[in-house]
Coordinates of C-alpha atoms and ligand atoms in Angstrom, one line a residue:
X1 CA -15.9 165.8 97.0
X2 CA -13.0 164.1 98.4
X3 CA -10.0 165.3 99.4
X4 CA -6.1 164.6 98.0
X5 CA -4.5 162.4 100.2
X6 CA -2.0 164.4 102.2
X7 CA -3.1 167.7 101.5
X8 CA -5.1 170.1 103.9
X9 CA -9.1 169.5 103.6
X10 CA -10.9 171.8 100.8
X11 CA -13.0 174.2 102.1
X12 CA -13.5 177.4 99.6
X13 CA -14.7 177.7 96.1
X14 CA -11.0 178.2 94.9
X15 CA -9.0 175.3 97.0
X16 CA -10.1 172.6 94.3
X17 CA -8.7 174.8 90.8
X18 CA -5.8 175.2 93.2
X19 CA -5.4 171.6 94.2
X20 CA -5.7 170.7 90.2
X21 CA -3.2 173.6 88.7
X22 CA -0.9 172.1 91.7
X23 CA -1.0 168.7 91.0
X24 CA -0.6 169.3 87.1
X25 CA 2.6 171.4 87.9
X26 CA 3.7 168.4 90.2
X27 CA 2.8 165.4 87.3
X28 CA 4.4 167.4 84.4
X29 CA 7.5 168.0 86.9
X30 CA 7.5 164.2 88.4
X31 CA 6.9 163.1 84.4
X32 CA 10.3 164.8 83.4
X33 CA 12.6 164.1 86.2
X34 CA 11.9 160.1 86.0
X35 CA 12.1 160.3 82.2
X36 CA 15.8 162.1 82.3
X37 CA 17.3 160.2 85.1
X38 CA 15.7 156.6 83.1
X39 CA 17.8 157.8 79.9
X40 CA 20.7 158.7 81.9
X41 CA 20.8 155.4 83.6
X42 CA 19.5 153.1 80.1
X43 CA 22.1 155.4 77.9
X44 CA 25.1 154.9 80.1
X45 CA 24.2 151.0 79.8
X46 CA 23.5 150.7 76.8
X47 CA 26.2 153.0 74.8
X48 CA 29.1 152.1 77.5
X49 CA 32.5 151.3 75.6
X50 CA 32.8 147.9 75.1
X51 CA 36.7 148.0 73.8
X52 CA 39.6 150.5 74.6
X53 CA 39.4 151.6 71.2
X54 CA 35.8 152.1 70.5
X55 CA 35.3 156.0 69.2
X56 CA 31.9 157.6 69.6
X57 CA 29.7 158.1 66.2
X58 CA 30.3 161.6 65.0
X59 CA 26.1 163.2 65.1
X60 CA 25.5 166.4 63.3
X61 CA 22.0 167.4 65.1
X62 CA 18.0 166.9 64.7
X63 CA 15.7 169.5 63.3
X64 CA 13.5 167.1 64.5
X65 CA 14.4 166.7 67.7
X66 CA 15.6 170.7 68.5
X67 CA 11.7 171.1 67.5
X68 CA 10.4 168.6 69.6
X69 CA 12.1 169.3 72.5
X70 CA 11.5 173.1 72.2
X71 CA 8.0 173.6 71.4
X72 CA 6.8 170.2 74.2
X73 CA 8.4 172.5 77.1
X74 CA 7.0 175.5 75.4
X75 CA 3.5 174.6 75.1
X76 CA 3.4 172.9 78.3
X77 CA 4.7 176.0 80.0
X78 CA 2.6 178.2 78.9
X79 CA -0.4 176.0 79.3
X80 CA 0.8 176.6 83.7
X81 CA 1.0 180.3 82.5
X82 CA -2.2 180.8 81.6
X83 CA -3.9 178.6 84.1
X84 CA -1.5 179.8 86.8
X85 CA -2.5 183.1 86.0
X86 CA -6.5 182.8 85.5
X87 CA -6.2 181.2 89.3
X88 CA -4.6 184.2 90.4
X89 CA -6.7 186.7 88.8
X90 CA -9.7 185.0 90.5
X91 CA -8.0 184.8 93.7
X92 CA -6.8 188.4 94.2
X93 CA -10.3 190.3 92.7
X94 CA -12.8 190.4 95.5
X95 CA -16.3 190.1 94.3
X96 CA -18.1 193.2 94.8
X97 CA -21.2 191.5 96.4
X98 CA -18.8 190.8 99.7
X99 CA -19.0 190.5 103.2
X100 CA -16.4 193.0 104.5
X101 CA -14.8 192.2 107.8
X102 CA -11.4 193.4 109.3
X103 CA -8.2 192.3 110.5
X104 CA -5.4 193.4 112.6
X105 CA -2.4 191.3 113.1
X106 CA 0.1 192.1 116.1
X107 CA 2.8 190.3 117.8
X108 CA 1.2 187.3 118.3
X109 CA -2.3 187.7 118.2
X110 CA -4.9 188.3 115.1
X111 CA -7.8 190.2 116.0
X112 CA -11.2 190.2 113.6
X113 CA -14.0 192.7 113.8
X114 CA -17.2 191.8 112.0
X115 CA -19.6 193.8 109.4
X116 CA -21.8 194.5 112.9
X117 CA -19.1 195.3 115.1
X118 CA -18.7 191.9 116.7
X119 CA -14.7 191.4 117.7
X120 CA -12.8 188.3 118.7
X121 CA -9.2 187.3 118.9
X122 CA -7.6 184.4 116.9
X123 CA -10.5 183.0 115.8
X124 CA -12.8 183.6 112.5
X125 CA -16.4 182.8 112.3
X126 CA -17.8 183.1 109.5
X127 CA -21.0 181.7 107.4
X128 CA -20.7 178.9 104.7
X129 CA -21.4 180.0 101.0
X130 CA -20.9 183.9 101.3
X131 CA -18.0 185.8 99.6
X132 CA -16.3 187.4 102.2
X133 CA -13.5 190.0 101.9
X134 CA -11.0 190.4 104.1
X135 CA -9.1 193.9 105.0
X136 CA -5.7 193.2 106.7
X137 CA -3.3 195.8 108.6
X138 CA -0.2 195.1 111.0
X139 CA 0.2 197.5 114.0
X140 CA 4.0 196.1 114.1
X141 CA 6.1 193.9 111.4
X142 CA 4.9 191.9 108.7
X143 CA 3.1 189.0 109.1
X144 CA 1.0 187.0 106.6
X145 CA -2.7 185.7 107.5
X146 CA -2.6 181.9 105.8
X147 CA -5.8 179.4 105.8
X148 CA -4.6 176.4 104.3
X149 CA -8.1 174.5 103.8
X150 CA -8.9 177.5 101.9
X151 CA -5.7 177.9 99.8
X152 CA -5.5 181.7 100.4
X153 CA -2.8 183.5 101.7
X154 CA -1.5 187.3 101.7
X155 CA 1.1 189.2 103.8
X156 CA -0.2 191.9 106.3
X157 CA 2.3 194.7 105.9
X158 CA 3.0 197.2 108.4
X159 CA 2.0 201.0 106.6
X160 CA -0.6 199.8 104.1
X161 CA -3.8 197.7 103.7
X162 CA -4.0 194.4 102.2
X163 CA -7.1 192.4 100.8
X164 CA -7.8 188.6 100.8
X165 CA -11.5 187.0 99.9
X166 CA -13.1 183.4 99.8
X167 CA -16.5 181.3 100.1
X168 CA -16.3 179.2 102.7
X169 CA -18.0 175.8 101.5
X170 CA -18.2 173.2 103.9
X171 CA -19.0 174.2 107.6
X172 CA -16.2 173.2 109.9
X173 CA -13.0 173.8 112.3
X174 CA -9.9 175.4 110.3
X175 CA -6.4 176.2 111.0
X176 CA -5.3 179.8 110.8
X177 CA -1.6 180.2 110.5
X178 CA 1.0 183.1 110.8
X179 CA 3.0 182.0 107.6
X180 CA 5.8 185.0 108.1
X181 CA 8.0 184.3 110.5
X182 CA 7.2 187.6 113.0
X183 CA 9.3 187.2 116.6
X184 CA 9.9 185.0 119.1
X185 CA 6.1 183.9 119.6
X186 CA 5.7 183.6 115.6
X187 CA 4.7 179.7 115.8
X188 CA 2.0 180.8 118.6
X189 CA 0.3 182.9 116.3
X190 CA -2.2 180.7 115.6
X191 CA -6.3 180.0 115.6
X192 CA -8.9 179.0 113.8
X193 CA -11.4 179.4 111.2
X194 CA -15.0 178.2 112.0
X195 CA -17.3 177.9 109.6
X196 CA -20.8 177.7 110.0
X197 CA -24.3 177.8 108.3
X198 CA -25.6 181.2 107.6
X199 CA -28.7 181.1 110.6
X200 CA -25.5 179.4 113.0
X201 CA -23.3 182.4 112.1
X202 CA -26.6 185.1 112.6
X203 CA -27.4 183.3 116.0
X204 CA -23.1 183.5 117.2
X205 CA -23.2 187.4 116.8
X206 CA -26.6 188.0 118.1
X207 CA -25.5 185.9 121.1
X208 CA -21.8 186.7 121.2
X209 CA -20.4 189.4 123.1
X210 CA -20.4 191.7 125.8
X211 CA -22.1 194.7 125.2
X212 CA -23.5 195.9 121.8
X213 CA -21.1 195.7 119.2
X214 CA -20.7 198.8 117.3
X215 CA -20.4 198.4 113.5
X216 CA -17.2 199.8 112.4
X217 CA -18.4 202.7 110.5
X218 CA -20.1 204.0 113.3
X219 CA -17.3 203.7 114.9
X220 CA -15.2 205.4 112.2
X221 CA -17.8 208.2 111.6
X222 CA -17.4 208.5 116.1
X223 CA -13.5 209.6 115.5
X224 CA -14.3 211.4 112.0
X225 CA -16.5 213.5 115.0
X226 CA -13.7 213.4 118.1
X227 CA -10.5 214.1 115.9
X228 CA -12.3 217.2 114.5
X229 CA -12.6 215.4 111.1
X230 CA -15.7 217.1 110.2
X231 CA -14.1 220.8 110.6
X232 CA -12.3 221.0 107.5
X233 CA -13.9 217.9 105.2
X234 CA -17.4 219.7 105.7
X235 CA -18.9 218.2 102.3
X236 CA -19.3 222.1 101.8
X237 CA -18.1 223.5 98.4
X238 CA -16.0 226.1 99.9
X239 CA -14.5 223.7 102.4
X240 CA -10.8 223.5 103.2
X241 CA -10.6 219.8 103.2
X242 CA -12.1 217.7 99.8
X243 CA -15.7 216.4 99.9
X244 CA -15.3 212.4 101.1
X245 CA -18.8 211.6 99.7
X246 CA -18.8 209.1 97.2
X247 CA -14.7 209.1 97.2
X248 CA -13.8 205.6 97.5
X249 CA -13.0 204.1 94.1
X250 CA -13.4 207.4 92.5
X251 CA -10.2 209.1 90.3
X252 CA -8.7 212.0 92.2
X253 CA -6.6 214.5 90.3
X254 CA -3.5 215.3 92.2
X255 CA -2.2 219.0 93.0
X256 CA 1.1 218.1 90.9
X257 CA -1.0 216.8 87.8
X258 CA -1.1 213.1 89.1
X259 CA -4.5 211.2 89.0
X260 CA -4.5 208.5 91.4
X261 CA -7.7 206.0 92.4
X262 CA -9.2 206.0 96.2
X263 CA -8.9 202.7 96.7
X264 CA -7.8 201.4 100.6
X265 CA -4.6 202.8 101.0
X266 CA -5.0 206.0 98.9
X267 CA -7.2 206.4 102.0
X268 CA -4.7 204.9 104.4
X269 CA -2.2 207.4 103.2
X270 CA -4.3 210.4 103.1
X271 CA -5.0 209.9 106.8
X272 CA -2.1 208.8 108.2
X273 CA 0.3 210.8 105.8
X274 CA -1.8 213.5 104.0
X275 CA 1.0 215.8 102.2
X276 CA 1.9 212.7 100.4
X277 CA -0.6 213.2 97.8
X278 CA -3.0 216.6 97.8
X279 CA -5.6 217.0 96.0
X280 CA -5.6 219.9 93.2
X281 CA -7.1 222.9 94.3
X282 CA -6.7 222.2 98.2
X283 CA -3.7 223.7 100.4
X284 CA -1.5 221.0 101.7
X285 CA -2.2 222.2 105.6
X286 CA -4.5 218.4 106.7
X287 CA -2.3 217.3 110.1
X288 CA -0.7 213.8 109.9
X289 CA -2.5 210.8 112.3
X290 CA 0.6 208.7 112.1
X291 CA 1.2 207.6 115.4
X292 CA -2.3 209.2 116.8
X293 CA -4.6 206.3 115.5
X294 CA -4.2 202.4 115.7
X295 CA -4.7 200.1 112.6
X296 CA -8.2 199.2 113.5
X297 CA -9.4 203.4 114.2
X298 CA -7.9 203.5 110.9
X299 CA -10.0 200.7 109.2
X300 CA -13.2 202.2 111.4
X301 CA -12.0 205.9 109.8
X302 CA -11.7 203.9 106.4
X303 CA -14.9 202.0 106.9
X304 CA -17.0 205.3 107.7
X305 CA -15.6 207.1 104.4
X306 CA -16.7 204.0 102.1
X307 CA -20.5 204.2 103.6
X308 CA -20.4 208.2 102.7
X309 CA -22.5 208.1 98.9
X310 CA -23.0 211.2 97.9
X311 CA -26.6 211.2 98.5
X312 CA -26.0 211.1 102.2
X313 CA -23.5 213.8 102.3
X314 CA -24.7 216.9 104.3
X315 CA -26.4 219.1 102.3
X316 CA -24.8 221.2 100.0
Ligands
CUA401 CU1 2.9 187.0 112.9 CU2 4.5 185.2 112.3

């Protein structure tokens, strides 16, 4: 397909509904402004006064009119609405069927970590035609992770997790953009997106690195070990800590009658600040790791808990 002259090439499943939506928004907008400023200009040539004492006709309104030019802006307006809305809907729901991989932003670097472990530093490979969710933290202040040639954007939000997901179609170079101003070095915090076939992208992790790349919740289910983790959240009925099997996505029922859903940063919180919300029937006594783990232990910590089904939960 070809790409609209002056805008960034399209390279996701989404960028071409957001080129269209955005170039509607742009004609309707375009359409209106030269159609007002024409009548301004015709109507002040045309009804000018002719003679000192020429008096304007006296006009007692248009039903007609009042409805036209009530229910045009109207319809048009909800016709961005809707299709504004069903763009963003589709934009902010992962798929389920997706690639997880993770980010960290810091001042002024990006750093990525793949499904298998794989890291690199402001750069993003990843394989053409595969939903792919992303997972962002900030270890500092708020940044936002932009890739323009795939229309998505979100912040990355010091203190909680944020999600972005897209299909890469067309195998290429990107640019990856800082697009919150962030310090001194903002404009350096750069890199790119490379997109490659699906065998391309097996044979670059395979091939990558130094070392074997630990997959991050092995990595997660090492500290769940080394912070003494596994003492209190035993998967044991009697246990002082809440079973973690099969958690992630599941309702929890709060000590002070709240239920609340374990989605990222539920589990985000509950590490870093666990008195914030306790589960009923469990003393409030888990030690905060604010300040003991990074952002990316955390994500490893977070990835180890989502693998945890309750069929591979030590036995009861
Ligand atoms: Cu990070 Cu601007």
């Amino acid at each position: 397909m070809q790409d609209f002259p002056l805008f960034p090439p399209s390279a996701s499943s989404i960028a071409r509904e957001v080129d269209l939506l955005y170039l509607f928004i742009t004609s309707v907008s375009a359409f209106f402004v030269v159609l007002v400023a024409a009548l301004v200009v015709i109507f002040a040539v045309k009804y000018r006064r002719r003679h000192p004492d020429e008096v304007g006709a006296d006009i007692h309104g248009s039903l007609a009119a009042e409805l036209v030019w009530t229910f045009v802006p109207l319809v048009l307006a909800l016709v961005m609405f809707f299709w504004g809305a069903d763009v963003y809907f589709r934009i902010s729901r992962p798929p389920v069927d997706a690639l997880e991989m993770y980010v960290v932003g810091k001042q002024w670097m990006w750093k990525v970590q793949h499904p298998d472990g794989t890291r690199e530093i402001n750069q993003m490979h990843v394989p053409a035609g595969r939903n792919i969710r992303l997972t962002l933290g900030s270890e500092d202040v708020i940044h936002d992770y932009a890739i323009p040639a795939f229309r998505v954007r979100t912040d990355v939000v010091p203190g909680k997790l944020t999600t972005l997901w897209f299909n890469a179609t067309k195998p290429g170079t990107y640019h990856l953009f800082c697009a919150e101003y962030c310090g001194t070095m903002h404009s350096q915090m750069i890199g790119e997106v490379i997109v490659m076939e699906p065998h391309e992208y097996e044979a670059w992790l395979a091939g990558g690195t130094a070392g074997p790349a630990v997959p991050p919740e092995q990595a997660g289910e090492q500290l769940f070990a080394e912070n003494a983790c596994i003492t209190c959240h035993t998967g044991q009925p009697n246990a002082i800590g809440p079973d973690l099997a099969g958690i992630y996505g599941s309702e929890r029922r709060l000590a002070d009658g709240r239920v609340v859903i374990a989605d990222d940063n539920y589990l985000r919180e509950s590490i870093m600040v666990p008195l914030a919300k306790v589960v009923e029937g469990y003393q409030p006594v888990m030690p905060p790791f604010q300040g003991l783990i990074s952002e990316e232990q955390l994500m490893q910590l977070i990835a180890y808990v989502k693998s945890l089904t309750p069929s591979q939960a030590p036995a009861q």
